[in-house]
């Protein structure tokens, strides 16, 4: 069975940011230098080869893009300037668009204009929503957000948004699961999934694999952004009642305050580092910046900054500024969540640990199903 | 000339410490009756050389024996005009490879002194060969392609006149059919500027150009060639000094290719040469309907590096494919171009051109065995991609370009040997050179009309050691006829070959030998009264230097001669000799070796060593201070092919226990400077058994070994093992006779 070469793949990937993959002469330095590449799942060379040879189906089924954290070693060492690290990044964008059944992701990645328009529209809708749906009785004497937008109401909106986001993301994750597992999708008993669930959790929380990369700074920055983002996400979506307060009621060691400060610091530190890195193109992973990369960093930093401003205007007790900033804050934060989480860069938050997890499950299953067979063979061999 | 001999012994470099110099100089003056023998602590110093010059001036010394270091060093210091000189190698081959102050070491040095003095006594001063006819300094260039044009201009730049003969009606050769070229600095494709080159050749009044012409006849030898050019039914005569053969190549016939490459199955499957024609005509289109091409595949090594078709790599096709792929990409950046290759061979700066193609977006597939599938108007290529480890199918192809290779023009024509055998002449024992009557030079040589080949129809030039050389003195192949090559190499080649031609003219006009014995003034002389017309010399000369008259008498052409002495070794009547190298001289030298009585238990081994490889290898043993058997006596020969069997008889009848011939590797990957000297020696040696039987001697006493200069480390063991073998056989019964 021959694998038909699709020469259009490489041109299609150019829309996702592919630039230099054709320069690769397949020497394999990238794979050799990569601390994460294994004989079972070698990358990036193999992936680059799939692109060169237009192997669409094979690329779709490949878990390898998700095993890469883009430390950039391969791009630094590439003798041809083929930038394999960026190629892996492009493949993650491409796979994200393929996992997404709505087609939004594809639009998002391939059209900068679409991305900006979509974010602008959602932002305007959020702004209008906040102006239309509120108590109508703002406290003009003191800065009290709850007077205009009570936390309970926001919580309802949060739940609706969370439901939609979860549905979109999970349905995409399910497609990812089907694709990665292929024929094995429903064959492996659930206990295997259960036994590896701990790994899933650990990987998600610690990004353990990323720490194996040579440039541990990247792992650290990534971990800061990820943990900061996740914890503040929990605060604003699940614990909004405790988070959106008009007065400081908790002691300094109260978890909500501690988590809030940590998240603020972590995100600011991480995004500032990344933005400066990308502006200066200081290292390989920062050399190529797709519009979605910028969008994500800018939205996240703006959300955090507006959040900090609200904190201060509230302390200064400036009601009008606070309410105004609150609207802006929401206009930035909500599009980021609604669009980035299921359709763009944030989706990797789900795909990467899921794929790592699925590979572990597969590996475990293969080991355990192969072992008895060999034992049998040994016994048979001994008898005969 | 009356000889006055003098021996000079150098005591430097450890010679004085290891040997009894007084005893050695006594041997020279009393036993060997040399009138003058001087020692000096540093003979190669200005003072030492002055010592010799003073003797030449004041004492009338005209024959020198310099007992010091190897003749392969200090030759610039010990360089005296008009004297006979023999070097005795006391340093490398005695004191550096033998234990000092030992009786056996002293005996070895004394034997070398005897041999050296005998040689000097027996040799005459060579007189350069000067033919009576006028010597030509003009260069003939055969072939008016890039190589030939470059060669012509280079020759003119060096002050020589040129006759350029081109078969086609116009100059330019294959490059005339090419739109773009690839050469230094290999950054991008370049416009072909062959027309400028043609123009500058045509405008040069020192180049006589014949187009639509051929070399009808080339008679004579370097500096005395008589050229006959045929053009439009008339002939022109020229006198020629040396020749550059740049006859070029022809594309391999694609009709002979394996059917699975699809040639002929669709008009859209073409060769790289057809691509050039299309490119020159305008733009690249689909041959079937002249529509634009979108998907293109290049298949490299089409019928190349394959024993069933062309067994070799044509060296240019990778560059050509890259060039053509870039042309397509530049014509239409949206096109998809795939190159299927076995190995991408773009050495050196050529890598940049490969990179260029990659940057243009050409995709490369490493595959050993791609297949073209033609189904009606649909063309697909199926190939196993080695990196993917899987078969891929490339469909919807508009154009498939097959990289067919280069066949040298010399590969066409009938084999001369085939004709000879039909005449019912006795089978020749010596392997004959492959000469195809390719109608390029039409040499009037007894051995055949063209340059002898070795493999695949290329003229043999031993291209690793001696590029541009051929087996015909004064004729230098260059360009793709010598080996497959592209534009850059052809220009280098043309320049190099012209330099060789100029060297040939310069040396020959002074009566001296060309490479590899460059500057040697001796040449073989034939004592014709005793010739039996056996034709061995004319058959065996590796350079076809000897013609024959109708009766079979040899007609030596000294300007074609390389002075190897193969004819001297071949002649059963021993009528061929050089002034300073002859059968008798070497025979006497062998006989001068002192052979101790049987009860002394000091056997003797004569080593006849090729002076190009084996002798320097023995020097290397000394340089590395390795030790070898003390019974060995080394006698350098010009080439093992100059060994006359009578020397073996001389050696054994003298009582020397064994003869070891150290020569070069022969056969396909030969290393012999004279192509087949060691091979001939080996053949002759196989016949010596007869002689040994007549002498009631064991044939194991004679041995032939091949050594390269790099094999020096194996020599001590080889010599010891041989000495051990002779010990087993026992002493030579002829001792003391």
Tab-separated table of C-alpha atoms in Angstrom, chain B residues 25-310:
chain	number	residue	atom	x	y	z
B	25	UNK	CA	87.140	3.066	2.533
B	26	UNK	CA	89.906	0.459	2.441
B	27	UNK	CA	87.546	-1.803	0.536
B	28	UNK	CA	86.982	0.939	-1.989
B	29	UNK	CA	90.604	1.889	-2.517
B	30	UNK	CA	92.309	-1.496	-2.324
B	31	UNK	CA	89.802	-4.261	-3.265
B	32	UNK	CA	87.787	-2.148	-5.693
B	33	UNK	CA	90.800	-0.069	-6.832
B	34	UNK	CA	89.036	3.261	-6.682
B	35	UNK	CA	91.727	5.956	-6.955
B	36	UNK	CA	90.063	8.445	-4.592
B	37	UNK	CA	88.028	7.771	-1.486
B	38	UNK	CA	87.175	10.544	0.912
B	39	UNK	CA	85.091	10.680	4.054
B	40	UNK	CA	83.242	13.676	5.372
B	41	UNK	CA	81.198	14.184	8.485
B	42	UNK	CA	78.505	16.077	6.662
B	43	UNK	CA	78.707	15.476	2.965
B	44	UNK	CA	75.473	17.215	2.135
B	45	UNK	CA	76.755	20.499	3.567
B	46	UNK	CA	78.086	23.177	1.227
B	47	UNK	CA	81.569	22.218	2.341
B	48	UNK	CA	80.916	18.533	1.542
B	49	UNK	CA	79.549	19.285	-1.891
B	50	UNK	CA	82.498	21.633	-2.487
B	51	UNK	CA	84.839	18.763	-1.663
B	52	UNK	CA	83.332	16.831	-4.559
B	53	UNK	CA	83.412	19.831	-6.895
B	54	UNK	CA	87.048	20.448	-6.077
B	55	UNK	CA	87.913	16.866	-6.962
B	56	UNK	CA	86.009	17.201	-10.225
B	57	UNK	CA	87.975	20.366	-11.003
B	58	UNK	CA	91.392	19.441	-9.685
B	59	UNK	CA	91.613	15.667	-9.885
B	60	UNK	CA	89.585	15.169	-13.056
B	61	UNK	CA	87.026	13.008	-11.250
B	62	UNK	CA	84.097	12.266	-13.549
B	63	UNK	CA	82.409	9.274	-11.896
B	64	UNK	CA	81.067	9.594	-8.395
B	65	UNK	CA	79.955	7.038	-5.855
B	66	UNK	CA	78.297	8.832	-2.976
B	67	UNK	CA	77.894	6.537	-0.011
B	68	UNK	CA	75.558	8.455	2.236
B	69	UNK	CA	71.786	8.706	2.413
B	70	UNK	CA	69.053	7.378	0.139
B	71	UNK	CA	69.057	8.622	-3.465
B	72	UNK	CA	65.533	9.819	-2.737
B	73	UNK	CA	66.859	12.651	-0.568
B	74	UNK	CA	69.495	15.369	-1.078
B	75	UNK	CA	69.279	14.953	-4.834
B	76	UNK	CA	69.400	18.716	-5.160
B	77	UNK	CA	72.730	18.880	-3.298
B	78	UNK	CA	74.332	15.930	-5.069
B	79	UNK	CA	73.483	17.302	-8.450
B	80	UNK	CA	76.533	17.605	-10.678
B	81	UNK	CA	76.448	18.116	-14.417
B	82	UNK	CA	78.263	15.896	-16.823
B	83	UNK	CA	79.309	13.210	-14.393
B	84	UNK	CA	78.287	9.634	-13.779
B	85	UNK	CA	76.852	9.326	-10.322
B	86	UNK	CA	75.760	6.431	-8.180
B	87	UNK	CA	74.329	6.766	-4.699
B	88	UNK	CA	75.040	4.053	-2.099
B	89	UNK	CA	72.309	4.082	0.497
B	90	UNK	CA	74.221	3.565	3.740
B	91	UNK	CA	71.858	5.537	5.912
B	92	UNK	CA	68.238	4.399	5.426
B	93	UNK	CA	68.991	0.905	4.224
B	94	UNK	CA	71.999	0.009	6.411
B	95	UNK	CA	72.629	1.906	9.607
B	96	UNK	CA	69.028	2.911	10.281
B	97	UNK	CA	67.633	-0.588	9.830
B	98	UNK	CA	70.481	-2.747	11.173
B	99	UNK	CA	72.130	-3.033	14.608
B	100	UNK	CA	75.274	-0.856	14.809
B	101	UNK	CA	78.833	-2.146	15.024
B	102	UNK	CA	77.883	-5.658	13.990
B	103	UNK	CA	79.748	-7.814	11.558
B	104	UNK	CA	76.621	-8.386	9.447
B	105	UNK	CA	75.902	-4.704	9.255
B	106	UNK	CA	79.431	-3.992	8.101
B	107	UNK	CA	79.153	-6.761	5.504
B	108	UNK	CA	75.917	-5.258	4.205
B	109	UNK	CA	77.522	-1.834	3.853
B	110	UNK	CA	80.498	-3.336	2.080
B	111	UNK	CA	78.295	-5.230	-0.357
B	112	UNK	CA	76.439	-2.028	-1.185
B	113	UNK	CA	79.790	-0.347	-1.726
B	114	UNK	CA	80.813	-3.114	-4.123
B	115	UNK	CA	77.497	-2.901	-5.959
B	116	UNK	CA	77.694	0.888	-6.174
B	117	UNK	CA	81.229	0.947	-7.485
B	118	UNK	CA	80.397	-1.813	-9.998
B	119	UNK	CA	77.420	0.125	-11.267
B	120	UNK	CA	79.397	3.325	-11.598
B	121	UNK	CA	82.104	1.448	-13.420
B	122	UNK	CA	79.714	-0.189	-15.840
B	123	UNK	CA	77.493	2.750	-16.718
B	124	UNK	CA	78.009	5.451	-19.286
B	125	UNK	CA	76.919	9.037	-19.257
B	126	UNK	CA	73.555	9.316	-21.038
B	127	UNK	CA	73.300	11.675	-23.964
B	128	UNK	CA	69.899	13.241	-24.554
B	129	UNK	CA	67.973	12.011	-27.575
B	130	UNK	CA	67.927	14.607	-30.351
B	131	UNK	CA	66.124	13.603	-33.495
B	132	UNK	CA	67.369	15.115	-36.715
B	133	UNK	CA	64.002	16.433	-37.782
B	134	UNK	CA	62.706	19.753	-36.545
B	135	UNK	CA	60.816	19.579	-33.238
B	136	UNK	CA	57.345	21.059	-33.157
B	137	UNK	CA	56.064	23.043	-30.194
B	138	UNK	CA	52.430	23.270	-31.336
B	139	UNK	CA	49.598	21.721	-29.365
B	140	UNK	CA	46.796	19.768	-30.974
B	141	UNK	CA	43.459	19.955	-29.194
B	142	UNK	CA	40.936	17.356	-30.301
B	143	UNK	CA	37.408	18.434	-29.452
B	144	UNK	CA	35.983	21.949	-29.490
B	145	UNK	CA	33.757	21.743	-26.452
B	146	UNK	CA	34.236	23.607	-23.205
B	147	UNK	CA	37.326	21.572	-22.347
B	148	UNK	CA	38.900	21.903	-25.775
B	149	UNK	CA	38.179	25.623	-26.008
B	150	UNK	CA	39.597	26.256	-22.550
B	151	UNK	CA	42.655	24.134	-23.310
B	152	UNK	CA	43.286	26.078	-26.526
B	153	UNK	CA	43.100	29.448	-24.826
B	154	UNK	CA	45.261	28.289	-21.916
B	155	UNK	CA	47.902	27.012	-24.346
B	156	UNK	CA	47.927	30.334	-26.184
B	157	UNK	CA	48.214	32.215	-22.901
B	158	UNK	CA	51.349	30.179	-22.189
B	159	UNK	CA	52.793	31.171	-25.549
B	160	UNK	CA	52.000	28.103	-27.628
B	161	UNK	CA	50.175	27.766	-30.916
B	162	UNK	CA	47.194	25.483	-31.196
B	163	UNK	CA	45.472	23.377	-33.818
B	164	UNK	CA	41.877	22.742	-32.748
B	165	UNK	CA	39.912	19.996	-34.482
B	166	UNK	CA	36.161	19.760	-33.936
B	167	UNK	CA	33.959	17.088	-35.435
B	168	UNK	CA	30.758	19.167	-35.438
B	169	UNK	CA	30.105	22.047	-37.789
B	170	UNK	CA	30.308	24.549	-34.949
B	171	UNK	CA	32.339	24.904	-31.802
B	172	UNK	CA	30.881	24.578	-28.319
B	173	UNK	CA	30.285	20.883	-27.852
B	174	UNK	CA	27.591	19.854	-25.425
B	175	UNK	CA	27.575	23.197	-23.643
B	176	UNK	CA	26.233	24.731	-26.845
B	177	UNK	CA	23.005	22.826	-26.172
B	178	UNK	CA	22.672	24.060	-22.608
B	179	UNK	CA	20.760	27.133	-21.488
B	180	UNK	CA	21.974	27.464	-17.906
B	181	UNK	CA	25.066	26.191	-16.194
B	182	UNK	CA	26.194	25.241	-12.722
B	183	UNK	CA	29.657	26.126	-11.510
B	184	UNK	CA	31.505	28.080	-8.857
B	185	UNK	CA	30.418	29.610	-6.550
B	186	UNK	CA	27.409	27.265	-6.739
B	187	UNK	CA	25.009	29.816	-5.289
B	188	UNK	CA	22.531	29.901	-8.145
B	189	UNK	CA	22.087	28.817	-11.737
B	190	UNK	CA	24.112	30.890	-14.158
B	191	UNK	CA	23.691	31.918	-17.765
B	192	UNK	CA	25.749	29.887	-20.153
B	193	UNK	CA	28.608	31.960	-21.549
B	194	UNK	CA	30.025	29.390	-23.962
B	195	UNK	CA	29.469	31.772	-26.879
B	196	UNK	CA	31.994	34.227	-25.437
B	197	UNK	CA	34.526	31.428	-25.162
B	198	UNK	CA	33.881	30.341	-28.734
B	199	UNK	CA	34.311	33.895	-29.911
B	200	UNK	CA	37.616	34.392	-28.167
B	201	UNK	CA	38.922	31.149	-29.657
B	202	UNK	CA	37.765	32.111	-33.121
B	203	UNK	CA	39.314	35.546	-32.855
B	204	UNK	CA	42.668	34.227	-31.694
B	205	UNK	CA	45.130	34.035	-34.558
B	206	UNK	CA	47.325	31.555	-32.717
B	207	UNK	CA	44.545	28.989	-32.787
B	208	UNK	CA	43.916	27.263	-36.096
B	209	UNK	CA	40.344	25.974	-35.895
B	210	UNK	CA	39.018	23.112	-38.035
B	211	UNK	CA	35.294	22.519	-37.631
B	212	UNK	CA	33.396	19.725	-39.302
B	213	UNK	CA	36.748	18.009	-39.360
B	214	UNK	CA	38.493	15.014	-37.906
B	215	UNK	CA	41.975	13.747	-37.191
B	216	UNK	CA	42.564	11.375	-40.047
B	217	UNK	CA	46.026	10.344	-39.009
B	218	UNK	CA	48.527	11.065	-36.260
B	219	UNK	CA	51.994	9.695	-36.922
B	220	UNK	CA	55.185	9.912	-34.877
B	221	UNK	CA	55.586	10.945	-31.278
B	222	UNK	CA	55.846	13.951	-29.010
B	223	UNK	CA	57.381	16.932	-30.815
B	224	UNK	CA	57.522	14.926	-34.029
B	225	UNK	CA	53.841	14.196	-34.595
B	226	UNK	CA	52.607	14.513	-38.154
B	227	UNK	CA	48.960	15.387	-38.110
B	228	UNK	CA	46.577	14.945	-40.990
B	229	UNK	CA	43.237	16.721	-40.622
B	230	UNK	CA	40.382	15.858	-42.961
B	231	UNK	CA	37.839	18.602	-43.622
B	232	UNK	CA	35.253	18.761	-46.408
B	233	UNK	CA	37.083	16.179	-48.478
B	234	UNK	CA	40.437	17.925	-48.337
B	235	UNK	CA	43.299	17.230	-45.971
B	236	UNK	CA	45.665	19.510	-44.066
B	237	UNK	CA	49.027	18.640	-42.559
B	238	UNK	CA	50.495	19.983	-39.344
B	239	UNK	CA	53.502	19.234	-37.209
B	240	UNK	CA	52.508	18.764	-33.587
B	241	UNK	CA	54.326	18.735	-30.258
B	242	UNK	CA	51.745	17.326	-27.889
B	243	UNK	CA	48.041	16.542	-27.833
B	244	UNK	CA	45.101	17.317	-25.559
B	245	UNK	CA	42.329	14.823	-26.211
B	246	UNK	CA	39.036	16.425	-25.229
B	247	UNK	CA	36.610	14.400	-27.293
B	248	UNK	CA	33.890	14.651	-24.677
B	249	UNK	CA	30.939	12.384	-24.079
B	250	UNK	CA	27.632	11.177	-25.351
B	251	UNK	CA	24.466	10.711	-23.348
B	252	UNK	CA	23.618	7.144	-22.454
B	253	UNK	CA	20.989	5.768	-24.822
B	254	UNK	CA	17.714	5.978	-22.846
B	255	UNK	CA	16.120	3.304	-25.017
B	256	UNK	CA	18.334	0.805	-23.237
B	257	UNK	CA	16.952	1.717	-19.820
B	258	UNK	CA	14.879	-0.575	-17.669
B	259	UNK	CA	11.195	-0.405	-18.700
B	260	UNK	CA	10.169	0.417	-15.145
B	261	UNK	CA	11.709	3.872	-15.541
B	262	UNK	CA	8.958	4.494	-18.050
B	263	UNK	CA	11.067	5.898	-20.855
B	264	UNK	CA	9.107	5.626	-24.090
B	265	UNK	CA	5.849	4.830	-22.305
B	266	UNK	CA	4.837	8.475	-22.273
B	267	UNK	CA	6.155	11.561	-24.047
B	268	UNK	CA	6.210	13.217	-20.645
B	269	UNK	CA	8.995	10.931	-19.443
B	270	UNK	CA	12.179	12.542	-20.750
B	271	UNK	CA	15.915	12.504	-20.086
B	272	UNK	CA	17.945	15.287	-18.536
B	273	UNK	CA	19.413	15.937	-22.000
B	274	UNK	CA	15.955	16.350	-23.531
B	275	UNK	CA	15.158	18.735	-20.709
B	276	UNK	CA	18.112	20.874	-21.773
B	277	UNK	CA	16.842	20.945	-25.349
B	278	UNK	CA	13.425	22.058	-24.118
B	279	UNK	CA	14.994	24.642	-21.849
B	280	UNK	CA	17.102	26.056	-24.668
B	281	UNK	CA	14.012	26.272	-26.907
B	282	UNK	CA	12.161	28.424	-24.390
B	283	UNK	CA	10.146	27.387	-21.386
B	284	UNK	CA	9.568	24.065	-19.686
B	285	UNK	CA	6.230	22.609	-20.672
B	286	UNK	CA	4.530	19.256	-20.751
B	287	UNK	CA	5.825	17.604	-23.917
B	288	UNK	CA	2.497	15.906	-24.696
B	289	UNK	CA	0.449	19.099	-24.959
B	290	UNK	CA	2.754	22.043	-24.210
B	291	UNK	CA	0.758	22.876	-21.083
B	292	UNK	CA	2.397	24.327	-18.002
B	293	UNK	CA	4.040	21.878	-15.654
B	294	UNK	CA	2.862	21.757	-12.053
B	295	UNK	CA	4.184	18.480	-10.646
B	296	UNK	CA	7.626	17.273	-11.693
B	297	UNK	CA	9.748	14.325	-10.588
B	298	UNK	CA	13.451	13.844	-11.216
B	299	UNK	CA	14.805	10.300	-11.028
B	300	UNK	CA	18.521	10.218	-10.398
B	301	UNK	CA	20.890	7.435	-11.382
B	302	UNK	CA	18.618	6.269	-14.198
B	303	UNK	CA	20.598	3.273	-15.420
B	304	UNK	CA	23.657	4.455	-13.566
B	305	UNK	CA	25.723	2.908	-10.808
B	306	UNK	CA	24.084	-0.273	-11.997
B	307	UNK	CA	26.220	-3.104	-13.397
B	308	UNK	CA	23.575	-3.827	-16.026
B	309	UNK	CA	23.714	-0.333	-17.521
B	310	UNK	CA	26.362	2.236	-16.619
